[in-house]
Amino acid sequence: MTPRILILTAGFGEGHNAAARALAAAFERCDPPARVAVFDAFAAASPRLNAASRQLYLSLINGAPRVWSRFYAWIDDSEFIQRRLWLFHREIGVLAERLRRDPPAAICCTYPLYAFFLQAIRARGVRLPPVYNVVTDSISIHSLWWRAACDGWFLPNADSADVLLRAGLPPTLVHVSGFPVDAAFRDAGRQLAPPDLAHFARPRVLHLVHSGTRHAEATDHALMKETDWDLTCAVGRDRALRARLTRLAARRPFPTRVLGWTDQIPRLLMTHHAVISKAGGATTQEAIAALCPMIVSQIVPGQEEGNYELLRRYGVGALATSPAAVLGSLRAAFADRGRVWAQWRAALWPLARPDAADDIARHVLGHFPAVSTLQPLSPDAPEPSPVPRLARAAA
């Protein structure tokens, strides 16, 4: 019998979708392959509201980060979501119908609200398969990730697992798997590497420009003035910025590429010495998997703080929030034939888990067939007590 796996994601931050895609591919690579569906209940329930909510989210994190930080912390400290699930009645409804129409053998959630939605569906007396949370944050993990019951949690690193263990989750349910990344990091990681700086190779610098990245164009202008580095700028779907940088790159007599949207990020990360980027969950974890030290140019308060904290704890890369600071960090890393850069790269080895998606898939399928340890609730049963929130200071 071919197991059916349902992966639940949402478009509020690219990390959730990136993890979902990597997981889906891993389940399909299994022998025998699982039948996988990736589902976004927010997009399915209210496409226009979802699009507007995503735009508001981007506007807040990019244009009003302090407002976003206060909102993020308030939700973290309160039980607003748990007590007002009726606000998500459309999303819960389409998810319940999806489960009725095509019952899965297991559910993997890459967005934290789904565990609450599933808890509400269980409260209607519905028996569910095992439910797993695949946590896409590091260290500064929002309490929504653990306040609803699950059959297991997959964490990107041991430092993040410690947060959930201190919150009171059973150790048997907390698994340090790594962050699910594209299989290219596993398959090509042994063949692809940047040239050896110790043998006087030219450093290769990659700049990933995300929506709302501050000082992006000024940083690229400064980078293109450097004569000792090869440069690649990937600007996504910003056509106007790509056109301006392409004109500027044409006047630079050194190897320079300006890319738009590309599906070659894994190869770029594995063949460059350093990447400049905001501390997004997917980008940070992909840089780790590629052993590519990261210069963090921007941190969104809340979820991205822990991503940089992970790098800081392990002595990898630098925080540089201005063009001058970015250049200074790179010069220091590449000096003396890349002595500091080599230390950064070596420090990434303990964190890199390019097999994470496959490990998660094997774990989930290794328990198939199975039933959830979370039993259905009668409609008049009290809501289960939430897992206690760990004080943020303890993290």
mmCIF file of C-alpha atoms in Angstrom, residues 69-274:
data_model
loop_
_atom_site.group_PDB
_atom_site.id
_atom_site.type_symbol
_atom_site.label_atom_id
_atom_site.label_comp_id
_atom_site.label_asym_id
_atom_site.label_seq_id
_atom_site.Cartn_x
_atom_site.Cartn_y
_atom_site.Cartn_z
ATOM 1 C CA SER A 69 8.535 42.824 16.527
ATOM 2 C CA ARG A 70 5.950 43.970 19.079
ATOM 3 C CA PHE A 71 3.176 42.010 17.376
ATOM 4 C CA TYR A 72 5.362 38.893 17.130
ATOM 5 C CA ALA A 73 6.249 39.092 20.834
ATOM 6 C CA TRP A 74 2.630 39.727 21.858
ATOM 7 C CA ILE A 75 1.383 36.638 20.017
ATOM 8 C CA ASP A 76 4.293 34.680 21.512
ATOM 9 C CA ASP A 77 3.307 35.666 25.054
ATOM 10 C CA SER A 78 -0.476 35.443 24.717
ATOM 11 C CA GLU A 79 -3.063 32.772 23.925
ATOM 12 C CA PHE A 80 -4.710 34.943 21.293
ATOM 13 C CA ILE A 81 -4.510 32.290 18.560
ATOM 14 C CA GLN A 82 -5.638 29.413 20.753
ATOM 15 C CA ARG A 83 -8.671 31.312 22.048
ATOM 16 C CA ARG A 84 -9.719 32.735 18.686
ATOM 17 C CA LEU A 85 -9.453 29.853 16.269
ATOM 18 C CA TRP A 86 -12.866 30.894 14.959
ATOM 19 C CA LEU A 87 -10.980 33.576 13.038
ATOM 20 C CA PHE A 88 -9.608 30.738 10.901
ATOM 21 C CA HIS A 89 -12.883 28.878 10.375
ATOM 22 C CA ARG A 90 -12.469 28.967 6.590
ATOM 23 C CA GLU A 91 -8.964 27.520 6.734
ATOM 24 C CA ILE A 92 -10.027 24.844 9.234
ATOM 25 C CA GLY A 93 -13.010 24.007 7.057
ATOM 26 C CA VAL A 94 -11.050 23.511 3.833
ATOM 27 C CA LEU A 95 -8.434 21.490 5.703
ATOM 28 C CA ALA A 96 -11.094 19.240 7.241
ATOM 29 C CA GLU A 97 -12.614 18.700 3.808
ATOM 30 C CA ARG A 98 -9.182 17.939 2.359
ATOM 31 C CA LEU A 99 -8.618 15.314 5.046
ATOM 32 C CA ARG A 100 -12.069 13.794 4.482
ATOM 33 C CA ARG A 101 -11.644 13.630 0.718
ATOM 34 C CA ASP A 102 -8.143 12.124 0.695
ATOM 35 C CA PRO A 103 -7.110 10.815 4.141
ATOM 36 C CA PRO A 104 -3.310 10.815 4.534
ATOM 37 C CA ALA A 105 -1.155 8.333 6.416
ATOM 38 C CA ALA A 106 0.792 11.163 8.052
ATOM 39 C CA ILE A 107 0.760 14.955 8.170
ATOM 40 C CA CYS A 108 3.858 17.181 8.226
ATOM 41 C CA CYS A 109 3.359 20.855 9.107
ATOM 42 C CA THR A 110 5.945 23.444 8.068
ATOM 43 C CA TYR A 111 3.819 26.313 9.443
ATOM 44 C CA PRO A 112 2.927 26.405 13.162
ATOM 45 C CA LEU A 113 -0.798 27.262 13.024
ATOM 46 C CA TYR A 114 -1.732 23.975 11.406
ATOM 47 C CA ALA A 115 -1.266 21.992 14.605
ATOM 48 C CA PHE A 116 -3.966 24.195 16.167
ATOM 49 C CA PHE A 117 -6.245 23.689 13.163
ATOM 50 C CA LEU A 118 -5.793 19.929 13.422
ATOM 51 C CA GLN A 119 -6.468 20.082 17.149
ATOM 52 C CA ALA A 120 -9.777 21.817 16.385
ATOM 53 C CA ILE A 121 -10.639 19.104 13.851
ATOM 54 C CA ARG A 122 -9.842 16.411 16.420
ATOM 55 C CA ALA A 123 -12.220 18.180 18.812
ATOM 56 C CA ARG A 124 -15.012 17.286 16.378
ATOM 57 C CA GLY A 125 -14.303 13.600 16.996
ATOM 58 C CA VAL A 126 -12.187 13.062 13.887
ATOM 59 C CA ARG A 127 -9.399 10.496 14.153
ATOM 60 C CA LEU A 128 -6.212 11.811 12.569
ATOM 61 C CA PRO A 129 -2.987 10.149 11.414
ATOM 62 C CA PRO A 130 0.318 11.081 13.065
ATOM 63 C CA VAL A 131 0.998 14.825 12.965
ATOM 64 C CA TYR A 132 4.540 16.226 12.895
ATOM 65 C CA ASN A 133 5.772 19.798 13.155
ATOM 66 C CA VAL A 134 8.817 20.552 10.994
ATOM 67 C CA VAL A 135 10.158 23.663 12.706
ATOM 68 C CA THR A 136 11.657 26.215 10.327
ATOM 69 C CA ASP A 137 12.998 28.607 13.005
ATOM 70 C CA SER A 138 16.259 28.390 14.945
ATOM 71 C CA ILE A 139 16.690 29.265 18.636
ATOM 72 C CA SER A 140 14.192 32.173 18.740
ATOM 73 C CA ILE A 141 11.386 29.677 18.181
ATOM 74 C CA HIS A 142 7.891 31.080 18.484
ATOM 75 C CA SER A 143 5.774 29.337 21.121
ATOM 76 C CA LEU A 144 3.113 28.577 18.495
ATOM 77 C CA TRP A 145 5.418 25.834 17.265
ATOM 78 C CA TRP A 146 4.980 23.818 20.471
ATOM 79 C CA ARG A 147 1.761 24.956 22.161
ATOM 80 C CA ALA A 148 -0.445 22.531 20.218
ATOM 81 C CA ALA A 149 0.087 18.805 20.676
ATOM 82 C CA CYS A 150 1.863 16.760 17.980
ATOM 83 C CA ASP A 151 3.269 13.280 17.556
ATOM 84 C CA GLY A 152 6.737 14.698 16.983
ATOM 85 C CA TRP A 153 8.828 17.767 16.285
ATOM 86 C CA PHE A 154 11.752 17.954 13.842
ATOM 87 C CA LEU A 155 14.306 20.657 14.670
ATOM 88 C CA PRO A 156 17.046 22.166 12.474
ATOM 89 C CA ASN A 157 19.779 21.902 15.128
ATOM 90 C CA ALA A 158 20.510 20.858 18.702
ATOM 91 C CA ASP A 159 20.413 24.435 19.995
ATOM 92 C CA SER A 160 16.818 24.726 18.801
ATOM 93 C CA ALA A 161 15.881 21.318 20.196
ATOM 94 C CA ASP A 162 17.091 22.504 23.610
ATOM 95 C CA VAL A 163 14.505 25.297 23.486
ATOM 96 C CA LEU A 164 11.655 22.810 23.098
ATOM 97 C CA LEU A 165 13.059 20.464 25.711
ATOM 98 C CA ARG A 166 13.261 23.300 28.234
ATOM 99 C CA ALA A 167 9.652 24.116 27.361
ATOM 100 C CA GLY A 168 8.704 20.683 28.682
ATOM 101 C CA LEU A 169 8.271 18.583 25.539
ATOM 102 C CA PRO A 170 9.051 14.866 25.933
ATOM 103 C CA PRO A 171 12.572 14.119 24.670
ATOM 104 C CA THR A 172 11.261 11.105 22.731
ATOM 105 C CA LEU A 173 9.202 13.440 20.524
ATOM 106 C CA VAL A 174 11.949 15.993 19.789
ATOM 107 C CA HIS A 175 14.191 15.032 16.864
ATOM 108 C CA VAL A 176 17.272 16.921 15.664
ATOM 109 C CA SER A 177 16.956 16.322 11.943
ATOM 110 C CA GLY A 178 18.262 19.474 10.295
ATOM 111 C CA PHE A 179 16.322 21.836 8.044
ATOM 112 C CA PRO A 180 14.912 20.193 4.880
ATOM 113 C CA VAL A 181 16.917 21.496 1.919
ATOM 114 C CA ASP A 182 17.068 20.676 -1.776
ATOM 115 C CA ALA A 183 18.685 17.339 -2.638
ATOM 116 C CA ALA A 184 21.266 19.214 -4.722
ATOM 117 C CA PHE A 185 23.138 20.064 -1.517
ATOM 118 C CA ARG A 186 23.498 16.366 -0.759
ATOM 119 C CA ASP A 187 24.131 15.145 -4.293
ATOM 120 C CA ALA A 188 26.569 17.817 -5.494
ATOM 121 C CA GLY A 189 28.097 18.830 -2.197
ATOM 122 C CA ARG A 190 31.048 16.476 -2.597
ATOM 123 C CA GLN A 191 31.815 17.654 -6.131
ATOM 124 C CA LEU A 192 31.182 21.394 -5.925
ATOM 125 C CA ALA A 193 33.311 23.798 -3.893
ATOM 126 C CA PRO A 194 34.762 27.275 -4.378
ATOM 127 C CA PRO A 195 38.398 27.506 -5.507
ATOM 128 C CA ASP A 196 41.065 27.287 -2.837
ATOM 129 C CA LEU A 197 41.927 30.703 -1.378
ATOM 130 C CA ALA A 198 45.050 29.228 0.163
ATOM 131 C CA HIS A 199 46.352 28.828 -3.400
ATOM 132 C CA PHE A 200 45.641 32.466 -4.291
ATOM 133 C CA ALA A 201 42.269 31.896 -5.971
ATOM 134 C CA ARG A 202 40.067 34.957 -6.476
ATOM 135 C CA PRO A 203 37.289 35.105 -3.852
ATOM 136 C CA ARG A 204 33.764 34.636 -5.168
ATOM 137 C CA VAL A 205 31.036 36.694 -3.499
ATOM 138 C CA LEU A 206 27.303 36.026 -3.862
ATOM 139 C CA HIS A 207 24.725 38.693 -2.980
ATOM 140 C CA LEU A 208 21.124 37.500 -2.614
ATOM 141 C CA VAL A 209 18.709 40.424 -2.724
ATOM 142 C CA HIS A 210 15.314 39.696 -1.156
ATOM 143 C CA SER A 211 12.170 41.790 -1.136
ATOM 144 C CA GLY A 212 12.686 44.804 1.082
ATOM 145 C CA THR A 213 16.409 44.269 1.612
ATOM 146 C CA ARG A 214 17.885 47.526 2.881
ATOM 147 C CA HIS A 215 20.955 49.060 1.202
ATOM 148 C CA ALA A 216 20.867 46.347 -1.494
ATOM 149 C CA GLU A 217 21.728 48.540 -4.457
ATOM 150 C CA ALA A 218 24.269 50.599 -2.503
ATOM 151 C CA THR A 219 25.935 47.365 -1.392
ATOM 152 C CA ASP A 220 26.174 46.135 -4.980
ATOM 153 C CA HIS A 221 27.664 49.465 -6.081
ATOM 154 C CA ALA A 222 30.311 49.127 -3.375
ATOM 155 C CA LEU A 223 31.026 45.485 -4.241
ATOM 156 C CA MET A 224 31.534 46.285 -7.903
ATOM 157 C CA LYS A 225 34.279 48.730 -7.020
ATOM 158 C CA GLU A 226 36.332 45.921 -5.532
ATOM 159 C CA THR A 227 38.998 44.664 -7.933
ATOM 160 C CA ASP A 228 39.989 41.410 -6.236
ATOM 161 C CA TRP A 229 36.670 39.561 -6.121
ATOM 162 C CA ASP A 230 34.365 37.828 -8.593
ATOM 163 C CA LEU A 231 30.782 38.867 -7.966
ATOM 164 C CA THR A 232 27.318 37.365 -8.514
ATOM 165 C CA CYS A 233 24.181 39.345 -7.693
ATOM 166 C CA ALA A 234 20.809 37.546 -7.683
ATOM 167 C CA VAL A 235 17.986 40.078 -7.430
ATOM 168 C CA GLY A 236 14.916 37.862 -7.789
ATOM 169 C CA ARG A 237 12.011 39.350 -9.714
ATOM 170 C CA ASP A 238 13.105 42.992 -9.406
ATOM 171 C CA ARG A 239 13.575 43.696 -13.118
ATOM 172 C CA ALA A 240 14.360 47.373 -12.678
ATOM 173 C CA LEU A 241 17.165 46.674 -10.205
ATOM 174 C CA ARG A 242 18.511 43.922 -12.452
ATOM 175 C CA ALA A 243 18.638 46.328 -15.403
ATOM 176 C CA ARG A 244 20.494 48.989 -13.422
ATOM 177 C CA LEU A 245 23.016 46.522 -12.025
ATOM 178 C CA THR A 246 23.538 44.923 -15.438
ATOM 179 C CA ARG A 247 24.518 48.305 -16.865
ATOM 180 C CA LEU A 248 26.879 48.858 -13.942
ATOM 181 C CA ALA A 249 28.386 45.360 -14.252
ATOM 182 C CA ALA A 250 29.116 45.952 -17.951
ATOM 183 C CA ARG A 251 31.624 48.613 -16.934
ATOM 184 C CA ARG A 252 33.375 46.349 -14.425
ATOM 185 C CA PRO A 253 36.453 44.656 -15.947
ATOM 186 C CA PHE A 254 36.193 41.660 -13.594
ATOM 187 C CA PRO A 255 33.903 38.597 -13.594
ATOM 188 C CA THR A 256 30.424 39.839 -12.659
ATOM 189 C CA ARG A 257 27.010 38.205 -13.090
ATOM 190 C CA VAL A 258 23.631 39.790 -12.433
ATOM 191 C CA LEU A 259 20.810 37.261 -12.226
ATOM 192 C CA GLY A 260 17.060 37.564 -11.864
ATOM 193 C CA TRP A 261 14.996 34.749 -10.433
ATOM 194 C CA THR A 262 16.979 31.513 -10.591
ATOM 195 C CA ASP A 263 16.624 27.896 -9.525
ATOM 196 C CA GLN A 264 20.411 27.574 -9.254
ATOM 197 C CA ILE A 265 20.756 28.875 -5.688
ATOM 198 C CA PRO A 266 22.172 25.554 -4.384
ATOM 199 C CA ARG A 267 24.927 25.556 -7.035
ATOM 200 C CA LEU A 268 25.658 29.243 -6.469
ATOM 201 C CA LEU A 269 26.003 28.757 -2.719
ATOM 202 C CA MET A 270 28.262 25.734 -3.138
ATOM 203 C CA THR A 271 30.591 27.497 -5.594
ATOM 204 C CA HIS A 272 30.969 30.870 -3.836
ATOM 205 C CA HIS A 273 33.117 31.667 -0.847
ATOM 206 C CA ALA A 274 30.567 33.856 0.938
#
